[in-house]
Coordinates of C-alpha atoms in Angstrom, one line a residue:
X1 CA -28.0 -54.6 85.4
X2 CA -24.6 -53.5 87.1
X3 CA -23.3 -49.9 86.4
X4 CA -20.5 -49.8 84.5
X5 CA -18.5 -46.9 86.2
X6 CA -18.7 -45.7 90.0
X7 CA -16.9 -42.4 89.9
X8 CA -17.9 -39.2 89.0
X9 CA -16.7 -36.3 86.4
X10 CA -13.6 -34.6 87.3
X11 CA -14.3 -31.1 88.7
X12 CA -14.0 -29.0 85.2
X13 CA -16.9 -31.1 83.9
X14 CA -18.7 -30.7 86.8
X15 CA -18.5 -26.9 87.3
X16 CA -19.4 -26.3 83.9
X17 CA -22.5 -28.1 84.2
X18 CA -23.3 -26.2 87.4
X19 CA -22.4 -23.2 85.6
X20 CA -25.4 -23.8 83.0
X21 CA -28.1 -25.1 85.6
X22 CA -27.2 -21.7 87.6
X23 CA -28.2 -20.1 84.0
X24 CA -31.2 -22.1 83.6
X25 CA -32.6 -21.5 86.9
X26 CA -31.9 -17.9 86.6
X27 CA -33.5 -16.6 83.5
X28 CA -36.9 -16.7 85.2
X29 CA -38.8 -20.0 84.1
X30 CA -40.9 -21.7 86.7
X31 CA -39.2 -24.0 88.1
X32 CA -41.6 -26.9 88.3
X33 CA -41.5 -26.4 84.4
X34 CA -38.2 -27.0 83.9
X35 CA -38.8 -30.3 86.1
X36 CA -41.5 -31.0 83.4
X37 CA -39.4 -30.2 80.6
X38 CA -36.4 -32.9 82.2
X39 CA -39.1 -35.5 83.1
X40 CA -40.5 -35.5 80.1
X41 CA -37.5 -35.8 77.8
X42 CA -36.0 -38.1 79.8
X43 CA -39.0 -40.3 79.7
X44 CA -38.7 -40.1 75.3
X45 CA -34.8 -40.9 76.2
X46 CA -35.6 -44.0 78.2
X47 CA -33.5 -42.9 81.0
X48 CA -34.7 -44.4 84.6
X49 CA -32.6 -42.7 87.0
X50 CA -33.5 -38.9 85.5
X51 CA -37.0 -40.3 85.4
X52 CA -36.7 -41.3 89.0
X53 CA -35.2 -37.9 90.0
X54 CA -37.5 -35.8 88.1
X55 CA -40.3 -37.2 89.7
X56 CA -38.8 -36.5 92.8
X57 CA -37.9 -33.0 92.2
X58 CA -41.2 -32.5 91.0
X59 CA -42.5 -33.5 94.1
X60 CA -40.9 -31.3 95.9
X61 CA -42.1 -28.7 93.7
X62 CA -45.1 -29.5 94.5
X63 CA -46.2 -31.4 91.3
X64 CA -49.4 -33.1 92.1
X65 CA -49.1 -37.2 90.9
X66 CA -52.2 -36.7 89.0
X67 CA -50.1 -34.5 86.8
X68 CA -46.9 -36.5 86.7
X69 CA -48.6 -39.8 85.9
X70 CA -50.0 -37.4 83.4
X71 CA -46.8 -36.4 81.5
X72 CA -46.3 -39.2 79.2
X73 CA -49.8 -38.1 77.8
X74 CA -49.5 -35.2 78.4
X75 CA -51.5 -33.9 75.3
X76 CA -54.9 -36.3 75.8
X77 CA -55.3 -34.6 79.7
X78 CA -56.6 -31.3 80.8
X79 CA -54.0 -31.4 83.9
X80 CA -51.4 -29.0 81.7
X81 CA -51.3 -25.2 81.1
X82 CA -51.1 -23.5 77.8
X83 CA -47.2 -22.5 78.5
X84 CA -46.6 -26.1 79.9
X85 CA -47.9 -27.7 76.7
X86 CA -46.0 -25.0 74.6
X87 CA -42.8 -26.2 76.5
X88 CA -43.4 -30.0 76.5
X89 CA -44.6 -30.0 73.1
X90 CA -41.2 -28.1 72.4
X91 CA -39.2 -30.5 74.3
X92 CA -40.7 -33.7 72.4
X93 CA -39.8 -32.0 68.9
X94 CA -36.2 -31.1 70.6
X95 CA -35.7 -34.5 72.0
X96 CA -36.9 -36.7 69.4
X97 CA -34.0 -36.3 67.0
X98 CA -33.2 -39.1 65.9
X99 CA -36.9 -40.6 65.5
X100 CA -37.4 -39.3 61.5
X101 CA -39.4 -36.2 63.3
X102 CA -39.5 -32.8 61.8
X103 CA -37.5 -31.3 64.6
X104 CA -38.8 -28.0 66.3
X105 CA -41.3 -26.6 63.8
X106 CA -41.8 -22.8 62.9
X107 CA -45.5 -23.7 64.6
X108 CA -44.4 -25.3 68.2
X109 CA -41.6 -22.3 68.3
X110 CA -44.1 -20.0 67.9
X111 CA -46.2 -21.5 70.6
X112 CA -43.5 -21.6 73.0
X113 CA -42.6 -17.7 71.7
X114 CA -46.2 -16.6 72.8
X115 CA -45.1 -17.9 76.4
X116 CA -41.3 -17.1 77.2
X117 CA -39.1 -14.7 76.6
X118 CA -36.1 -15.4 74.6
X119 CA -34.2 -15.7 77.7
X120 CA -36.5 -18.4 78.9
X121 CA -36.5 -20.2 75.7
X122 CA -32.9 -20.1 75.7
X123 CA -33.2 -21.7 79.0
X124 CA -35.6 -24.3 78.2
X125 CA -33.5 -25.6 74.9
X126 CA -30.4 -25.4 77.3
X127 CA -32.4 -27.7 79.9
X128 CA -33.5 -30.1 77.4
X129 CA -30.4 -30.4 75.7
X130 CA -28.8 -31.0 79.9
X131 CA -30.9 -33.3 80.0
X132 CA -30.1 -34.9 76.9
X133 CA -26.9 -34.9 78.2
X134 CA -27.1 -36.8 81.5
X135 CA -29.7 -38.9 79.8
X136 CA -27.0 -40.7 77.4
X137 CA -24.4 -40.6 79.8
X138 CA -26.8 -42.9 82.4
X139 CA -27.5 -44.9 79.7
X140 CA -24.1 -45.3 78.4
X141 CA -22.6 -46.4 82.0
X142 CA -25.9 -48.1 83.3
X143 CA -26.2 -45.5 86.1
X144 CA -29.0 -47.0 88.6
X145 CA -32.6 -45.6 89.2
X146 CA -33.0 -44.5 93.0
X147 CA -29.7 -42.7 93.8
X148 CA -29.9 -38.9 94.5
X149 CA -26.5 -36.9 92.8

């Protein structure tokens, strides 16, 4: 599979998206979370090269493989905290969209609400929707697993 394009966004596009990580990373959510969060919904979008780099990042995080082999299923292993299920199980219900699901449920808010803050859970729907973002735009140009942006 070749990509499709080989330049980047034009600066506007780009400072705005650095505009909203710099939010994200500042309203006080772990940040090995939020590289849970992008792993996982970019693992439900089928998007190699944000899988590659979350894995990555996680590493350098930390993130033990145990646990990031672990994320797909996330849900039938004891490797995950109570706020990291709350925010995957959030991120499935915002990610899968267009699957027939109910969406984010007045239950899996609430879980995530017993966690984070507002602010953080603004920040956490903000990532997942980022990665959303850069999810269909890979797909759309055939961007390649491996490269680091």
């Amino acid at each position: 599979m070749e990509p499709r394009l080989t330049t980047q966004a034009g600066p506007e596009v780009t400072g705005a998206v650095q505009q909203l990580f710099k939010v994200v990373h500042g309203a006080g959510v772990d940040p090995l979370l939020l590289e849970l969060v992008h792993l996982r919904a970019s693992q439900i979008n089928g998007c190699a090269p944000c899988t590659y780099a979350g894995v990555q990042a996680a590493k350098k995080q930390g993130e033990t493989d145990d646990r990031l082999h672990s994320v797909v299923a996330w849900r039938e292993t004891p490797f995950f905290t109570e706020p990291e299920r709350a925010a995957l199980a959030l991120t499935e219900a915002a990610t899968r969209i267009e699957d027939g699901q109910s969406g984010v449920t007045d239950e899996i808010w609430a879980a995530a609400a017993e966690h984070f803050d507002d602010t953080q859970l603004s920040a956490i729907v903000t990532h997942i929707a980022l990665t959303g973002f850069f999810n269909r735009i890979n797909r759309a140009i055939r961007e390649q697993a491996g490269k680091t942006w």
